[in-house]
Short mmCIF file of C-alpha atoms in Angstrom, two decimals:
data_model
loop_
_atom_site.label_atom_id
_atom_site.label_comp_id
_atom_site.label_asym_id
_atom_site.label_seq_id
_atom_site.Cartn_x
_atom_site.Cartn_y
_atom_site.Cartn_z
CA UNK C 49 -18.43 -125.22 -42.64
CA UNK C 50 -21.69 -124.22 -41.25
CA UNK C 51 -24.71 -123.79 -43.51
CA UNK C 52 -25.25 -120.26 -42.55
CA UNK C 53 -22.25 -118.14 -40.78
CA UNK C 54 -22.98 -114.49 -40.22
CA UNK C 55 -20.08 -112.28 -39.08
CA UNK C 56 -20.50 -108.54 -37.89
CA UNK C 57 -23.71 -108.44 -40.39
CA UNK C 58 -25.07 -104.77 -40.89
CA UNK C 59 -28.07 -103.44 -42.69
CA UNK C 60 -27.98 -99.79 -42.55
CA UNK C 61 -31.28 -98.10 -44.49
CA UNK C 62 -29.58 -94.40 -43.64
CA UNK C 63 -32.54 -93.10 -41.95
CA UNK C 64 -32.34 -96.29 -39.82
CA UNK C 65 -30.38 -99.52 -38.80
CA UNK C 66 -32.43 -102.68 -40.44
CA UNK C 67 -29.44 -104.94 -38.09
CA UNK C 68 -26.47 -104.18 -36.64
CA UNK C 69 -23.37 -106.26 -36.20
CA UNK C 70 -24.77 -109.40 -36.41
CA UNK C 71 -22.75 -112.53 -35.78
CA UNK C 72 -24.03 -116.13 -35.39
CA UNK C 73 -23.93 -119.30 -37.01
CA UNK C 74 -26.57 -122.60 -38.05
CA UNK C 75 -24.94 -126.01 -37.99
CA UNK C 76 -26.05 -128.77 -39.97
CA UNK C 77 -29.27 -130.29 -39.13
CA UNK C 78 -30.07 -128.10 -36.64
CA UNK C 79 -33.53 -126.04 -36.15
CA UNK C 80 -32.67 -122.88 -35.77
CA UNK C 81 -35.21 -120.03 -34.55
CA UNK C 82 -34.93 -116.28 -35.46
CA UNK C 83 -37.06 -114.23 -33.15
CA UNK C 84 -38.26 -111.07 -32.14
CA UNK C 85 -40.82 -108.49 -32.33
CA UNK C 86 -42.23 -106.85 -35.31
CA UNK C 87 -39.61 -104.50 -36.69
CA UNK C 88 -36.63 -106.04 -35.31
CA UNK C 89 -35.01 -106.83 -38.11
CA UNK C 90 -36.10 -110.58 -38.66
CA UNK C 91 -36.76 -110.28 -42.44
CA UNK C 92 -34.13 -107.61 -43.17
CA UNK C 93 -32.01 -110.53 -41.92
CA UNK C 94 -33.33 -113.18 -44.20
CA UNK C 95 -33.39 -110.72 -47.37
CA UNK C 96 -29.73 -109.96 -46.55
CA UNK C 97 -28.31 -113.78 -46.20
CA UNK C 98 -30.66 -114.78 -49.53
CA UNK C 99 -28.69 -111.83 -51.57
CA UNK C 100 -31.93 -110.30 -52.19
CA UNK C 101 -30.16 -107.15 -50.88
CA UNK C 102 -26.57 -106.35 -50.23
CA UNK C 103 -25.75 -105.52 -46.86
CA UNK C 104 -24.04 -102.56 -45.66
CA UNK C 105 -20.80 -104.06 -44.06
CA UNK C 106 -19.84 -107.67 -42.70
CA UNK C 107 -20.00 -111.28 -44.05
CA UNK C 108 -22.55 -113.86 -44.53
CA UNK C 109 -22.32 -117.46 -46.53
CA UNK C 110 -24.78 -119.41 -47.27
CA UNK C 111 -23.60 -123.46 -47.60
CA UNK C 112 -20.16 -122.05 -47.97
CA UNK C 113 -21.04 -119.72 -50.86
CA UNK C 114 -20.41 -115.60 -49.90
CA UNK C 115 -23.96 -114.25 -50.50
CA UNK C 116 -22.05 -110.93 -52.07
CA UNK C 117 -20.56 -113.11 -55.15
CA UNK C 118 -23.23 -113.59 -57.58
CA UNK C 119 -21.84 -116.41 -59.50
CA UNK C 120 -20.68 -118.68 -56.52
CA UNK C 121 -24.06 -117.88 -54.82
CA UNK C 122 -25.75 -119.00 -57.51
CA UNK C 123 -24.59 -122.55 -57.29
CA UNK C 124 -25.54 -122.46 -53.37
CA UNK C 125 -29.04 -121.72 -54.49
CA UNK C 126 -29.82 -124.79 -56.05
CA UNK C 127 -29.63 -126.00 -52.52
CA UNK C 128 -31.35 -123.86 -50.80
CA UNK C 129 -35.67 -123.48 -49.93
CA UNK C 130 -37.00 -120.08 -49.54
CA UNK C 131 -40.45 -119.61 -47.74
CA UNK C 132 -40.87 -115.43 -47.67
CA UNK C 133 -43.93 -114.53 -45.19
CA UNK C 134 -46.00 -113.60 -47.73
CA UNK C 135 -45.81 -115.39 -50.33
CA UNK C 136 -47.12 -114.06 -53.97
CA UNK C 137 -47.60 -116.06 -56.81
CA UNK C 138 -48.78 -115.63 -60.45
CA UNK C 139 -52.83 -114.87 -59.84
CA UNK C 140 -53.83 -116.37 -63.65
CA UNK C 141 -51.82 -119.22 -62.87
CA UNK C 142 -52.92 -122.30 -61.51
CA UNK C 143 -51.46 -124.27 -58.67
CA UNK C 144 -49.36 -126.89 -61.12
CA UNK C 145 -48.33 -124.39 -63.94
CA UNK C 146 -46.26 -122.35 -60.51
CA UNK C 147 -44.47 -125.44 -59.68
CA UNK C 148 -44.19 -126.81 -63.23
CA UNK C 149 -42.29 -123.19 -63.45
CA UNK C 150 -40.42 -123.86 -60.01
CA UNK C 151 -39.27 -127.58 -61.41
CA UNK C 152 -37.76 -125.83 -64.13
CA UNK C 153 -35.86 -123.36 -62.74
CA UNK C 154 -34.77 -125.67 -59.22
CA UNK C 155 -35.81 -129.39 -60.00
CA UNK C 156 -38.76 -131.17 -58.15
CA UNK C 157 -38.02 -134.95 -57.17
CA UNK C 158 -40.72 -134.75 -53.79
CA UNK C 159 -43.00 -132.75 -55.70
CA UNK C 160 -45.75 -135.50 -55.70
CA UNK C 161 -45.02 -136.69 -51.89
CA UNK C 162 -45.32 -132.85 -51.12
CA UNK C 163 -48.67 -132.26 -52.69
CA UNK C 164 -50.29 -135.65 -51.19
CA UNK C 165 -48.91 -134.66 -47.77
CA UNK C 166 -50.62 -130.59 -47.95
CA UNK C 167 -52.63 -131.04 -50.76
CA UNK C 168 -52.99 -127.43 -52.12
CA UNK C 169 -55.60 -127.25 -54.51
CA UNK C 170 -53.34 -127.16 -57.35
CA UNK C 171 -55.96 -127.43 -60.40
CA UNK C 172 -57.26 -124.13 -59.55
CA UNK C 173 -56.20 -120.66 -59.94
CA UNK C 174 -53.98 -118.76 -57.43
CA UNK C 175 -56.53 -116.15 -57.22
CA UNK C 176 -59.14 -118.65 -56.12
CA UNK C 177 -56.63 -119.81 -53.38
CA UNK C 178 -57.62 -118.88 -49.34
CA UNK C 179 -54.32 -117.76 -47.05
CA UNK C 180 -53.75 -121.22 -45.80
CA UNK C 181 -53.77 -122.58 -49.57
CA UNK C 182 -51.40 -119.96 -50.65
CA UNK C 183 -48.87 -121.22 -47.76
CA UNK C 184 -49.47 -124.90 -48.51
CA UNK C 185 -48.46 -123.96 -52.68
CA UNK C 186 -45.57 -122.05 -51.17
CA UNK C 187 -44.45 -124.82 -48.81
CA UNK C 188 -44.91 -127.14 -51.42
CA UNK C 189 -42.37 -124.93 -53.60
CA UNK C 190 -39.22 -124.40 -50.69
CA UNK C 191 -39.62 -128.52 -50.33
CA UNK C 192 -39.46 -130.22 -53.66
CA UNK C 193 -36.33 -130.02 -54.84
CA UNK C 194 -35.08 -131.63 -52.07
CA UNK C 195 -32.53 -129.13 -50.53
CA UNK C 196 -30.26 -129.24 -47.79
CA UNK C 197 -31.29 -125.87 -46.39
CA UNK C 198 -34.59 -123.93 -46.02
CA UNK C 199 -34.94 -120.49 -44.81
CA UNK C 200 -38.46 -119.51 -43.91
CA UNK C 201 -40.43 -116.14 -42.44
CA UNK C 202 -43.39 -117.57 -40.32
CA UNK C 203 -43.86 -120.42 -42.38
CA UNK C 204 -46.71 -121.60 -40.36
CA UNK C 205 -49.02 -118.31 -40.86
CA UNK C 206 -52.09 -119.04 -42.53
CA UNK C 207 -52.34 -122.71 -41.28
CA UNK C 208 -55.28 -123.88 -39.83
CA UNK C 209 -54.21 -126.20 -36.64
CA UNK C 210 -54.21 -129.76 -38.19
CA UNK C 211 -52.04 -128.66 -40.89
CA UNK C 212 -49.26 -126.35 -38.56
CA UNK C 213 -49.35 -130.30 -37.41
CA UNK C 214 -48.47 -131.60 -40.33
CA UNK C 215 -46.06 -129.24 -41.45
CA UNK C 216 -44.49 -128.96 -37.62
CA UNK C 217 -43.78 -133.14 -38.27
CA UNK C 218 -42.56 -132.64 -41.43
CA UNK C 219 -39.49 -130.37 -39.91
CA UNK C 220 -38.77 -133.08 -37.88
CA UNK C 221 -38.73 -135.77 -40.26
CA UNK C 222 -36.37 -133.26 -42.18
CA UNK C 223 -34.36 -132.32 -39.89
CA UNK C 224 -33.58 -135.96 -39.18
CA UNK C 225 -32.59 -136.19 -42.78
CA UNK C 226 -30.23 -133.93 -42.29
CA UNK C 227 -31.88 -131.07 -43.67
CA UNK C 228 -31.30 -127.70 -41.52
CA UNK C 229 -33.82 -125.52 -41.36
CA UNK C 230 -33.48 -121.91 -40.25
CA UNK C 231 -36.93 -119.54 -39.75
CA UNK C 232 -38.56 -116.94 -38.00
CA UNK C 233 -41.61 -117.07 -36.07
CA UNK C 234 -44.05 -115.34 -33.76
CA UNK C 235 -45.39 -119.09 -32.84
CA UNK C 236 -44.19 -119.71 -29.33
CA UNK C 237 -45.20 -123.32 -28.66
CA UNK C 238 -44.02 -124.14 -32.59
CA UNK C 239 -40.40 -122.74 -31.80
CA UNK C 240 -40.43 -124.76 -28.37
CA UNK C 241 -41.77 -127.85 -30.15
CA UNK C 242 -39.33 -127.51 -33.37
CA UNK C 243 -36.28 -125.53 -32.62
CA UNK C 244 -32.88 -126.66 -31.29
CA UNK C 245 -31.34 -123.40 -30.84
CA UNK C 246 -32.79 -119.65 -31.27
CA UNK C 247 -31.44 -116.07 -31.95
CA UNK C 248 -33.60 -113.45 -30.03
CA UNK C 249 -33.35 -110.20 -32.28
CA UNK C 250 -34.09 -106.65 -30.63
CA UNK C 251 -34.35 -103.13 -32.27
CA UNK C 252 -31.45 -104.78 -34.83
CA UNK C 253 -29.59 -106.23 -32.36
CA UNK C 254 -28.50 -110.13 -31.48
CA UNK C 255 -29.44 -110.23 -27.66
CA UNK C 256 -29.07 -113.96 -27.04
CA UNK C 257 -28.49 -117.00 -28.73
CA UNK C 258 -28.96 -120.19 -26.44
CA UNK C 259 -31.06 -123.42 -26.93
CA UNK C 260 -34.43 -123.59 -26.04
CA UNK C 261 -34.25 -125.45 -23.07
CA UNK C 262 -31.37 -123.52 -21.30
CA UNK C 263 -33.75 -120.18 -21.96
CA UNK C 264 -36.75 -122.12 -19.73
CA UNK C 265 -34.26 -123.68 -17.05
CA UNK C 266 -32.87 -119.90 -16.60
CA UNK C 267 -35.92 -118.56 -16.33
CA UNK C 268 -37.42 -121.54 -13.65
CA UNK C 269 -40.44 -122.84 -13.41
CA UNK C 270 -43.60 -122.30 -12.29
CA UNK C 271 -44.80 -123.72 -9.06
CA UNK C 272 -49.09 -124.19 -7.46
CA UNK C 273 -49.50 -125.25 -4.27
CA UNK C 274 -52.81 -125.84 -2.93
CA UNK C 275 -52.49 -126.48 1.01
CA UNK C 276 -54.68 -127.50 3.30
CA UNK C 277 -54.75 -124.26 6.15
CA UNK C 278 -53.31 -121.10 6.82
CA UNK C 279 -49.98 -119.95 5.23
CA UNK C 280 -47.72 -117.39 6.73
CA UNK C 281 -45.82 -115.62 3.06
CA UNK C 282 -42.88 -115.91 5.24
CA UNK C 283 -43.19 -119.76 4.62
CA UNK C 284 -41.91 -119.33 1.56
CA UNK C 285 -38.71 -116.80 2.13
CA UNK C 286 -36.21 -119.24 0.15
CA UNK C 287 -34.04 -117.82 -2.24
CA UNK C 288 -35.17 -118.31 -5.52
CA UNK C 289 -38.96 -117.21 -5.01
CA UNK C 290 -40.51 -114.83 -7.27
CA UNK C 291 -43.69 -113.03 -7.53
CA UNK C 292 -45.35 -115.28 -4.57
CA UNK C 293 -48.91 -114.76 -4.59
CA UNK C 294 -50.77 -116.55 -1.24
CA UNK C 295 -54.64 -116.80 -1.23
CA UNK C 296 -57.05 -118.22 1.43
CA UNK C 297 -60.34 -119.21 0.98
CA UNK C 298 -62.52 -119.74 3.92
CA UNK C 299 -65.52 -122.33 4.27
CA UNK C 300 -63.78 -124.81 1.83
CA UNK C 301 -64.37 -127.78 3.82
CA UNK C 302 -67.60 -126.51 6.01
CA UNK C 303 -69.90 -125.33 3.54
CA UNK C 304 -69.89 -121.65 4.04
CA UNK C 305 -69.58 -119.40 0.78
CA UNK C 306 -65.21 -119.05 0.72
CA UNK C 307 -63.90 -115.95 1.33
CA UNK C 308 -60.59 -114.41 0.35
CA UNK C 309 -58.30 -113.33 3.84
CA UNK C 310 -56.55 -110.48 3.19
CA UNK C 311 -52.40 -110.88 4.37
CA UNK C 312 -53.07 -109.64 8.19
CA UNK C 313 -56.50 -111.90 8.25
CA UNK C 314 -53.92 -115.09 7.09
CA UNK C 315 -51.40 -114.28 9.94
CA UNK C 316 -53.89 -114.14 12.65
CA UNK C 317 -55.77 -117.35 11.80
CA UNK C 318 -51.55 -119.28 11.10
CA UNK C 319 -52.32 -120.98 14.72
CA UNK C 320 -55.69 -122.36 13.78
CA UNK C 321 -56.27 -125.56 13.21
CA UNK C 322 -57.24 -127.09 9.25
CA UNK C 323 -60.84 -128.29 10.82
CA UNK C 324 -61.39 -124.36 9.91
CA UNK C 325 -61.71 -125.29 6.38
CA UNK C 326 -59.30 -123.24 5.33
CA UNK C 327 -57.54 -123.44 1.78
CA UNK C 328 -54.57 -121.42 0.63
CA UNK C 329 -53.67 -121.45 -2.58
CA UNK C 330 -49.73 -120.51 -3.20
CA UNK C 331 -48.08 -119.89 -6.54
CA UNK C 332 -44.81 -117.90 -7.52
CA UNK C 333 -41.56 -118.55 -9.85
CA UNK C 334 -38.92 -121.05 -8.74
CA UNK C 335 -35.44 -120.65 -9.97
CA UNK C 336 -33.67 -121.64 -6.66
CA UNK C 337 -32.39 -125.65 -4.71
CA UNK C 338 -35.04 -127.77 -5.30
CA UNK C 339 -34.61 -129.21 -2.08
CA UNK C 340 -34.87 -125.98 -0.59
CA UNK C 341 -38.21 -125.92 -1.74
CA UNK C 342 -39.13 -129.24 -0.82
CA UNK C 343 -38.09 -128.37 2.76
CA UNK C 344 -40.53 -125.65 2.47
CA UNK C 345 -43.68 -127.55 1.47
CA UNK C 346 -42.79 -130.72 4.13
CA UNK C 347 -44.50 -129.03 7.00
CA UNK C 348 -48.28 -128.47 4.96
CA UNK C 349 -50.65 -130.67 4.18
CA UNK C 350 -50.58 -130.16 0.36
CA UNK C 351 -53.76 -131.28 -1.34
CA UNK C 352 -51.94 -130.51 -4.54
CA UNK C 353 -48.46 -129.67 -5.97
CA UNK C 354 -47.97 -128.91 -9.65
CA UNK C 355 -44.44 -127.79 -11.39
CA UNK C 356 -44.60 -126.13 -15.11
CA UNK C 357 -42.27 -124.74 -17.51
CA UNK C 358 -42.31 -120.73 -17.42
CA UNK C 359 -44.70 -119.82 -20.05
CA UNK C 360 -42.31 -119.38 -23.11
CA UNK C 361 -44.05 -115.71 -24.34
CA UNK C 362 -43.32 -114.88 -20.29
CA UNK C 363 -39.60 -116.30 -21.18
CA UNK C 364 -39.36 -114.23 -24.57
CA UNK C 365 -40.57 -111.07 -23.26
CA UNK C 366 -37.96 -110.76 -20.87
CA UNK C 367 -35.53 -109.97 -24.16
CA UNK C 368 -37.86 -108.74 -25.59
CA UNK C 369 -38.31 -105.52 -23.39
CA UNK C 370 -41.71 -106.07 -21.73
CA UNK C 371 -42.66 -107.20 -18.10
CA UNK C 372 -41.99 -110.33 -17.36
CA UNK C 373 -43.41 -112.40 -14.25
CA UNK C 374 -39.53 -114.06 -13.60
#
């Protein structure tokens, strides 16, 4: 059985939906994203699959265990890491006396290995703690008992950039332990770097659940040309073009301040020769034949030619609801 498997999930608040009808599952092992914009239900959905509420009608289990019966739950929590988005700790207490408390109650076998690796201050009081010291105490805590699944909301929030580092290689040493790891985040580059899978959440609703890379190879990929000359848009009437933008500068090669042609300037000067020193600079969204654009570039003299991935937040807010260049 799947670590997590949600069926028809449903959080209704009365005056509003939280989720609605949720169904998806995490397989062992896997890195497994949960996004979507603030308010779409991302941490209604963790608080409901933890038991920390009950939800209003369907089925979730956690490791096999029905979040909705207490007792067998219970069991499934020893095996389970919980990192909430903000995470709130005893002020008065220091660092060690929260997971001396956290051994107790869970066990702590990595405890040490955790602290060398993010080294939270753990000597001093929690009120004395910054953001990012808070987050390393709490990551410390969802790690050291060694569990087979962690659920975490933004885990990475906080962070300066060498430690979202660290933490971003300790997933994957995890998750090549076997450990599956499901969270939500707002960090586009961390879900591309860490996540196998991901579940794009909307106004309570599932709207997509596909791995990473089939999201950016639907979505195509980006595509600068910089050609030496004049170029006609027409050049570029394939099927799978999108948003082509075509800009000429004049005086590239010859000295002369450049100059940006407007669309009926470019068409009149298409005959001239490239001693003009004329540069057009082309760049527009590919999702058709390859070939087919290859064929279209063969005739230029290209003085450079760079593919990229779509942006990911460009690929994201396409579910998401906003304007999207693809």
């Amino acid at each position: 059985m799947a670590p997590i498997e949600v069926t028809d999930l449903t959080k209704d608040y009365g005056s509003v939906v939280g989720i609605d009808s949720l169904t998806f599952s995490v397989e062992e092992g896997e890195v497994f994203g949960f996004l979507g914009p603030n308010g779409a239900g991302k941490t209604t959905t963790i608080r409901t699959i933890l038991g920390f509420q009950s939800p209003t009608s369907g089925t979730a289990t956690i490791l096999g265990r029905d979040v909705e019966d207490e007792g067998e739950f219970l069991r499934a929590k020893a095996d389970v890491g919980y990192l909430p988005a903000t995470p709130v700790f005893d002020e008065t207490a220091t660092g060690t006396e929260i997971l001396d408390l956290h051994a107790d109650i869970k066990g702590g076998s990595r405890r040490e290995e955790l602290l060398e690796r993010f080294d939270p201050p753990v000597d001093r009081p929690v009120r004395e703690y910054s953001t990012g010291n808070v987050q390393k105490l709490a990551i410390v805590q969802a790690f050291m008992h060694d569990p087979d699944l962690v659920v975490m909301d933004e885990p990475t929030s906080g962070l300066d950039p060498l430690m979202q580092q660290r933490f971003n290689d300790y997933i994957h040493e995890e998750q090549r332990r076997g450990v599956t790891v499901f969270f939500s985040s707002h960090v586009l580059s961390e879900v591309r770097r860490l996540c196998n899978r991901v579940a794009i959440l909307r106004d309570g609703h599932l709207i997509a659940t596909e791995p990473v890379e089939s999201l950016l190879h639907r979505s195509g990929k980006v595509v600068h040309l910089r050609i030496d000359g004049t170029v006609d848009e027409t050049a570029f009437d394939i099927e799978g073009v999108h948003d082509l933008d075509v800009r000429s500068t004049v005086g590239a090669q010859t000295g002369n301040p450049p100059q940006e042609e407007s669309d009926h300037d470019l068409k009149l000067r298409a005959d001239e020769s490239d001693g003009t020193g004329t540069v057009t600079d082309v760049s527009f969204t590919f999702t058709g034949d390859v070939n087919d654009l290859v064929d279209a570039v063969a005739p230029y003299e290209l003085r450079e030619f760079d593919v990229e991935e779509a942006p990911l937040d460009e690929v994201f807010m396409q579910f998401y609801g906003g304007e999207a260049s693809a």
